[in-house]
PDB file of C-alpha atoms in Angstrom:
ATOM      1  CA  UNK A 844      14.767   3.487 -16.333  1.00  0.00           C
ATOM      2  CA  UNK A 845      11.687   2.563 -14.163  1.00  0.00           C
ATOM      3  CA  UNK A 846       9.265   0.519 -15.331  1.00  0.00           C
ATOM      4  CA  UNK A 847       5.452   0.896 -14.595  1.00  0.00           C
ATOM      5  CA  UNK A 848       3.792  -2.547 -15.063  1.00  0.00           C
ATOM      6  CA  UNK A 849      -0.583  -1.864 -13.248  1.00  0.00           C
ATOM      7  CA  UNK A 850      -3.293  -4.458 -13.906  1.00  0.00           C
ATOM      8  CA  UNK A 851      -6.946  -5.385 -12.502  1.00  0.00           C
ATOM      9  CA  UNK A 852      -8.962  -2.395 -14.277  1.00  0.00           C
ATOM     10  CA  UNK A 853     -12.266  -4.280 -15.748  1.00  0.00           C
ATOM     11  CA  UNK A 854     -15.770  -3.274 -15.175  1.00  0.00           C
ATOM     12  CA  UNK A 855     -17.908  -3.081 -11.701  1.00  0.00           C
ATOM     13  CA  UNK A 856     -20.821  -1.770 -10.756  1.00  0.00           C
ATOM     14  CA  UNK A 857     -21.940   0.855  -8.488  1.00  0.00           C
ATOM     15  CA  UNK A 858     -21.660   0.266  -4.693  1.00  0.00           C
ATOM     16  CA  UNK A 859     -19.084  -2.472  -6.715  1.00  0.00           C
ATOM     17  CA  UNK A 860     -15.096  -2.234  -5.702  1.00  0.00           C
ATOM     18  CA  UNK A 861     -11.712  -2.901  -7.064  1.00  0.00           C
ATOM     19  CA  UNK A 862      -8.351  -3.170  -6.890  1.00  0.00           C
ATOM     20  CA  UNK A 863      -5.565  -1.864  -8.748  1.00  0.00           C
ATOM     21  CA  UNK A 864      -2.230  -2.925  -8.392  1.00  0.00           C
ATOM     22  CA  UNK A 865       0.994  -0.871  -9.878  1.00  0.00           C
ATOM     23  CA  UNK A 866       4.539  -3.163 -10.055  1.00  0.00           C
ATOM     24  CA  UNK A 867       7.648  -0.732 -10.166  1.00  0.00           C
ATOM     25  CA  UNK A 868      11.088  -2.394 -11.879  1.00  0.00           C
ATOM     26  CA  UNK A 869      13.977  -0.151 -12.201  1.00  0.00           C
ATOM     27  CA  UNK A 870      13.662   1.402  -9.018  1.00  0.00           C
ATOM     28  CA  UNK A 871      15.895   3.560  -7.862  1.00  0.00           C
ATOM     29  CA  UNK A 872      16.547   5.974  -4.030  1.00  0.00           C
ATOM     30  CA  UNK A 873      15.157   8.530  -6.277  1.00  0.00           C
ATOM     31  CA  UNK A 874      12.142   7.227  -6.766  1.00  0.00           C
ATOM     32  CA  UNK A 875      10.512   8.342  -3.606  1.00  0.00           C
ATOM     33  CA  UNK A 876       6.290   8.624  -4.237  1.00  0.00           C
ATOM     34  CA  UNK A 877       4.154   6.027  -6.746  1.00  0.00           C
ATOM     35  CA  UNK A 878       1.054   7.867  -7.216  1.00  0.00           C
ATOM     36  CA  UNK A 879      -1.812   7.117  -8.855  1.00  0.00           C
ATOM     37  CA  UNK A 880      -3.473  10.035 -11.608  1.00  0.00           C
ATOM     38  CA  UNK A 881      -6.968   8.897 -13.047  1.00  0.00           C
ATOM     39  CA  UNK A 882      -8.783  10.601 -16.615  1.00  0.00           C
ATOM     40  CA  UNK A 883     -11.973  10.404 -18.300  1.00  0.00           C
ATOM     41  CA  UNK A 884     -13.274  11.243 -21.643  1.00  0.00           C
ATOM     42  CA  UNK A 885     -13.040  14.816 -22.506  1.00  0.00           C
ATOM     43  CA  UNK A 886     -11.415  15.528 -19.540  1.00  0.00           C
ATOM     44  CA  UNK A 887      -7.430  16.189 -18.103  1.00  0.00           C
ATOM     45  CA  UNK A 888      -5.918  13.708 -16.218  1.00  0.00           C
ATOM     46  CA  UNK A 889      -6.099  14.217 -12.310  1.00  0.00           C
ATOM     47  CA  UNK A 890      -5.158  13.572  -9.370  1.00  0.00           C
ATOM     48  CA  UNK A 891      -5.753  10.851  -7.074  1.00  0.00           C
ATOM     49  CA  UNK A 892      -4.081   8.968  -4.484  1.00  0.00           C
ATOM     50  CA  UNK A 893      -0.648   8.745  -3.866  1.00  0.00           C
ATOM     51  CA  UNK A 894       2.306   7.215  -1.628  1.00  0.00           C
ATOM     52  CA  UNK A 895       6.229   7.949  -0.062  1.00  0.00           C
ATOM     53  CA  UNK A 896       7.962   4.459  -0.579  1.00  0.00           C
ATOM     54  CA  UNK A 897       9.789   5.545   2.305  1.00  0.00           C
ATOM     55  CA  UNK A 898       7.570   6.198   5.827  1.00  0.00           C
ATOM     56  CA  UNK A 899       4.290   5.524   4.083  1.00  0.00           C
ATOM     57  CA  UNK A 900       2.610   8.959   4.216  1.00  0.00           C
ATOM     58  CA  UNK A 901      -0.387   8.254   1.618  1.00  0.00           C
ATOM     59  CA  UNK A 902      -2.581  11.449  -0.257  1.00  0.00           C
ATOM     60  CA  UNK A 903      -6.080  11.163  -1.666  1.00  0.00           C
ATOM     61  CA  UNK A 904      -8.501  14.281  -3.640  1.00  0.00           C
ATOM     62  CA  UNK A 905     -10.944  15.040  -2.184  1.00  0.00           C
ATOM     63  CA  UNK A 906     -13.106  13.058  -4.197  1.00  0.00           C
ATOM     64  CA  UNK A 907     -12.166   9.812  -2.932  1.00  0.00           C
ATOM     65  CA  UNK A 908     -11.028  10.139   0.526  1.00  0.00           C
ATOM     66  CA  UNK A 909     -12.870   7.690   2.258  1.00  0.00           C
ATOM     67  CA  UNK A 910     -13.670   5.601  -0.384  1.00  0.00           C
ATOM     68  CA  UNK A 911     -10.065   5.388  -1.349  1.00  0.00           C
ATOM     69  CA  UNK A 912      -7.285   3.639  -0.092  1.00  0.00           C
ATOM     70  CA  UNK A 913      -3.369   3.779  -1.176  1.00  0.00           C
ATOM     71  CA  UNK A 914      -0.886   1.022  -0.395  1.00  0.00           C
ATOM     72  CA  UNK A 915       2.790  -0.746  -0.764  1.00  0.00           C
ATOM     73  CA  UNK A 916       4.287  -3.207  -0.254  1.00  0.00           C
ATOM     74  CA  UNK A 917       8.119  -2.395  -0.341  1.00  0.00           C
ATOM     75  CA  UNK A 918       9.736  -5.840  -0.850  1.00  0.00           C
ATOM     76  CA  UNK A 919       6.837  -5.939  -3.573  1.00  0.00           C
ATOM     77  CA  UNK A 920       7.833  -2.857  -4.904  1.00  0.00           C
ATOM     78  CA  UNK A 921       4.192  -2.426  -5.599  1.00  0.00           C
ATOM     79  CA  UNK A 922       1.826  -0.344  -4.923  1.00  0.00           C
ATOM     80  CA  UNK A 923      -2.236  -0.589  -4.696  1.00  0.00           C
ATOM     81  CA  UNK A 924      -5.185   1.015  -4.887  1.00  0.00           C
ATOM     82  CA  UNK A 925      -8.281  -0.388  -3.691  1.00  0.00           C
ATOM     83  CA  UNK A 926     -11.415   1.736  -4.415  1.00  0.00           C
ATOM     84  CA  UNK A 927     -14.346   0.878  -3.151  1.00  0.00           C
ATOM     85  CA  UNK A 928     -17.864   2.194  -3.253  1.00  0.00           C
ATOM     86  CA  UNK A 929     -17.224   2.607  -6.886  1.00  0.00           C
ATOM     87  CA  UNK A 930     -19.766   5.645  -8.231  1.00  0.00           C
ATOM     88  CA  UNK A 931     -20.480   5.989 -12.500  1.00  0.00           C
ATOM     89  CA  UNK A 932     -18.493   9.880 -11.864  1.00  0.00           C
ATOM     90  CA  UNK A 933     -15.498   7.093 -11.323  1.00  0.00           C
ATOM     91  CA  UNK A 934     -15.122   5.860 -14.680  1.00  0.00           C
ATOM     92  CA  UNK A 935     -11.017   6.212 -16.335  1.00  0.00           C
ATOM     93  CA  UNK A 936      -8.967   5.086 -17.060  1.00  0.00           C
ATOM     94  CA  UNK A 937      -6.434   4.645 -14.377  1.00  0.00           C
ATOM     95  CA  UNK A 938      -2.709   5.666 -14.003  1.00  0.00           C
ATOM     96  CA  UNK A 939       0.035   5.053 -11.923  1.00  0.00           C
ATOM     97  CA  UNK A 940       3.294   7.011 -12.207  1.00  0.00           C
ATOM     98  CA  UNK A 941       7.214   7.612 -10.391  1.00  0.00           C
ATOM     99  CA  UNK A 942       8.325  10.558  -8.695  1.00  0.00           C
ATOM    100  CA  UNK A 943      11.906  11.437  -7.830  1.00  0.00           C
ATOM    101  CA  UNK A 944       9.925  13.623  -5.080  1.00  0.00           C
ATOM    102  CA  UNK A 945      10.907  16.634  -6.244  1.00  0.00           C
ATOM    103  CA  UNK A 946       7.815  18.208  -6.264  1.00  0.00           C
ATOM    104  CA  UNK A 947       4.266  17.837  -5.227  1.00  0.00           C
ATOM    105  CA  UNK A 948       2.970  15.147  -5.192  1.00  0.00           C
ATOM    106  CA  UNK A 949      -0.907  16.082  -6.400  1.00  0.00           C
ATOM    107  CA  UNK A 950       0.792  17.403  -9.997  1.00  0.00           C
ATOM    108  CA  UNK A 951       1.397  15.484 -13.469  1.00  0.00           C
ATOM    109  CA  UNK A 952       5.148  17.170 -13.970  1.00  0.00           C
ATOM    110  CA  UNK A 953       6.467  15.579 -10.430  1.00  0.00           C
ATOM    111  CA  UNK A 954       6.319  12.533 -12.658  1.00  0.00           C
ATOM    112  CA  UNK A 955       9.100  10.434 -14.648  1.00  0.00           C
ATOM    113  CA  UNK A 956       6.819   7.105 -15.160  1.00  0.00           C
ATOM    114  CA  UNK A 957       4.384   6.511 -16.526  1.00  0.00           C
ATOM    115  CA  UNK A 958       2.272   3.321 -16.446  1.00  0.00           C
ATOM    116  CA  UNK A 959       0.703   2.447 -20.080  1.00  0.00           C
ATOM    117  CA  UNK A 960      -3.417   2.821 -18.346  1.00  0.00           C
ATOM    118  CA  UNK A 961      -6.353   0.687 -17.306  1.00  0.00           C
ATOM    119  CA  UNK A 962      -9.766   1.100 -17.700  1.00  0.00           C
ATOM    120  CA  UNK A 963     -11.998   1.050 -14.619  1.00  0.00           C
ATOM    121  CA  UNK A 964     -15.964   2.242 -15.324  1.00  0.00           C
ATOM    122  CA  UNK A 965     -18.828   1.513 -13.280  1.00  0.00           C
ATOM    123  CA  UNK A 966     -21.745   1.210 -14.641  1.00  0.00           C
ATOM    124  CA  UNK A 967     -24.898   2.898 -13.306  1.00  0.00           C
TER     125      UNK A 967
END
């Protein structure tokens, strides 16, 4: 069973940066993609970014493209989300999730394991 532990959330002013980390344990060859999602109050959980464990191909939501960067360290089984030029609309609980790769990377239903979530708050 895959366990995901994330860290790095917090409070930042608009225009600032934060880096989230997601450490995965228990991964097997069936782990194919690591994704980041976020959920703001009163809204549905939405896709932010994803990366393939093998090959490192990346995907981004349009709302974060050019501002967020997803990367991985396979030796540490850790994926990072560097968030720059943050704005108040980025305020949400951020989750990382692991997918066996059998579905669309941008869909929540493609992911089997989820982290506990970390709060990111961007003040104006």
